[in-house]
Amino acid sequence: MRATRSLPLALTLTLALTACGGSALSDGGGGGGDDDSVKIALLVPQSGVYAPLGKDMEAGFRLYLDQHDNQLGGKKVELTVVDEGGGPEDGVPAGTKLAQDESVDAVVGVVNSATALGLVDTFAEAKKPLIIGNAGADDITGKESSPYVWRTSFANGEVGAAIGEKVAEEVGDGKVYLVGPDYAAGKEFLAGFKSSFEKAGGKIAGTQMTPFGKTTNFQPYLQKVRNAKPKAVFAFYAGSEAVTFVKQYDQLGLHKDIPFYGTGFLTEGGALTAQGKSADGIFTSLHYSSELDNETNAAFVKDYSAKNDGKPTVYSVQAYDAGAVLDKALEEGTGGDQIVEGLKAAGEIDSPRGPWSFSDEQGPDQTYYLRKVEQKDGAWSNVVEGDLTKPTS
Ligand code: BEZ
């Protein structure tokens, strides 16, 4: 914890010089030091359509701490969990409070892209590290990037783009209809898909954006999809919206007629359990599946399942990996600039998703997988069909 922050400047400098041989002087984070404890805040939704995602992230982060004697970078962790709420109206004030709380050394989490976009400048001004454990807004590791904001998840456009070529091959001359929630993430997932799909010769039949967080009846939108007679549908939804959309797609009889593709959030974790047979055969792109066949994932799935109800999800892995990168980074110290230096030097992460490392844009350089919903050992699962070609921009 940043115990020295509220001390007068002269005393802080004296203590820093005495204790650290001057290294803390370079810490632009406004304090920090080499204390033996650190305070981390986990900002995840505990309410709204993305509450199940927040639960999985908390479970993933806690598993990393449990496996590492509740320490990161050799420092004892004090963890506080704060509700991100349903959207930026709740998440931005909650995150701002944490950015300005001098007792908090770093923040992990944030599910919603609009919330994340609303927090970048605040964390940059506070010089406090924010490790985004989900929100994929493209600009965060692009136009809006900040040295203090890092990401262990993905960029929205990349996940959509990863499956574009595959869908173009499947539909041939046919057109594809795009559907998603009307906010930053929905638009970027669809745009990413559209760019690689069109580059591979695909044609778009139409696009429907549905009001985010409020739509429980998708029938009017699905009717428009049916009327357009597309060869396939591509969608992004997550959490409870994913459950409702996939079930209604099936109830209206579209599933048997129109092949269904999406980003993997559509059929992830508890959403797939609730969708059951209505999700059968959906193809998705994602950087994780609990069914991935590698040693790190086998151990992770075993440990996670022993402590939680069900297998881990992409959300659990992204938060687990946020623990892994902070573990390395906090070896440098607990000040903002020290953590940032540690993140720059993090190197390869041996993750359940497969090995990855930070790109120059401070997000993961990682593999995307093609997954298909099938029954496996009596449960609906995202079976891995293979790697997807890395999209070129
Ligand atoms: C987002 O808002 O960036 C997002 C939310 C849920 C799943 C994936 C992305």
mmCIF file with all atom_site columns, C-alpha atoms and ligand atoms in Angstrom, residues 50 53 111-113 134-136 154 156 183 185 189 236 238 265, ligand 1:
data_model
loop_
_atom_site.group_PDB
_atom_site.id
_atom_site.type_symbol
_atom_site.label_atom_id
_atom_site.label_alt_id
_atom_site.label_comp_id
_atom_site.label_asym_id
_atom_site.label_entity_id
_atom_site.label_seq_id
_atom_site.pdbx_PDB_ins_code
_atom_site.Cartn_x
_atom_site.Cartn_y
_atom_site.Cartn_z
_atom_site.occupancy
_atom_site.B_iso_or_equiv
_atom_site.pdbx_formal_charge
_atom_site.auth_seq_id
_atom_site.auth_comp_id
_atom_site.auth_asym_id
_atom_site.auth_atom_id
_atom_site.pdbx_PDB_model_num
ATOM   1  C CA . TYR A 1 50  ? -22.898 -8.383  -17.418 1.00 0.00 ? 50  TYR A CA 1
ATOM   2  C CA . LEU A 1 53  ? -19.110 -11.952 -16.332 1.00 0.00 ? 53  LEU A CA 1
ATOM   3  C CA . VAL A 1 111 ? -16.154 -5.288  -18.536 1.00 0.00 ? 111 VAL A CA 1
ATOM   4  C CA . ASN A 1 112 ? -17.959 -2.623  -20.553 1.00 0.00 ? 112 ASN A CA 1
ATOM   5  C CA . SER A 1 113 ? -16.152 -0.812  -23.417 1.00 0.00 ? 113 SER A CA 1
ATOM   6  C CA . ASN A 1 134 ? -12.305 -7.548  -20.376 1.00 0.00 ? 134 ASN A CA 1
ATOM   7  C CA . ALA A 1 135 ? -13.522 -4.339  -22.083 1.00 0.00 ? 135 ALA A CA 1
ATOM   8  C CA . GLY A 1 136 ? -12.324 -4.502  -25.699 1.00 0.00 ? 136 GLY A CA 1
ATOM   9  C CA . PHE A 1 154 ? -8.633  -8.464  -26.491 1.00 0.00 ? 154 PHE A CA 1
ATOM   10 C CA . ASN A 1 156 ? -13.134 -5.897  -30.076 1.00 0.00 ? 156 ASN A CA 1
ATOM   11 C CA . TYR A 1 183 ? -22.952 0.616   -27.973 1.00 0.00 ? 183 TYR A CA 1
ATOM   12 C CA . ALA A 1 185 ? -18.442 -2.877  -28.262 1.00 0.00 ? 185 ALA A CA 1
ATOM   13 C CA . PHE A 1 189 ? -17.236 -6.402  -33.077 1.00 0.00 ? 189 PHE A CA 1
ATOM   14 C CA . PHE A 1 236 ? -22.162 -10.293 -30.735 1.00 0.00 ? 236 PHE A CA 1
ATOM   15 C CA . ALA A 1 238 ? -22.778 -11.424 -23.938 1.00 0.00 ? 238 ALA A CA 1
ATOM   16 C CA . PHE A 1 265 ? -19.003 -14.320 -25.788 1.00 0.00 ? 265 PHE A CA 1
HETATM 17 C C1 . BEZ B 2 .   ? -17.278 -4.848  -23.977 1.00 0.00 ? 1   BEZ B C1 1
HETATM 18 O O1 . BEZ B 2 .   ? -18.141 -3.983  -23.676 1.00 0.00 ? 1   BEZ B O1 1
HETATM 19 O O2 . BEZ B 2 .   ? -16.163 -4.533  -24.404 1.00 0.00 ? 1   BEZ B O2 1
HETATM 20 C C2 . BEZ B 2 .   ? -17.614 -6.304  -23.842 1.00 0.00 ? 1   BEZ B C2 1
HETATM 21 C C3 . BEZ B 2 .   ? -18.607 -6.708  -22.985 1.00 0.00 ? 1   BEZ B C3 1
HETATM 22 C C4 . BEZ B 2 .   ? -18.896 -8.054  -22.855 1.00 0.00 ? 1   BEZ B C4 1
HETATM 23 C C5 . BEZ B 2 .   ? -18.147 -8.998  -23.551 1.00 0.00 ? 1   BEZ B C5 1
HETATM 24 C C6 . BEZ B 2 .   ? -17.155 -8.581  -24.407 1.00 0.00 ? 1   BEZ B C6 1
HETATM 25 C C7 . BEZ B 2 .   ? -16.875 -7.238  -24.554 1.00 0.00 ? 1   BEZ B C7 1
#
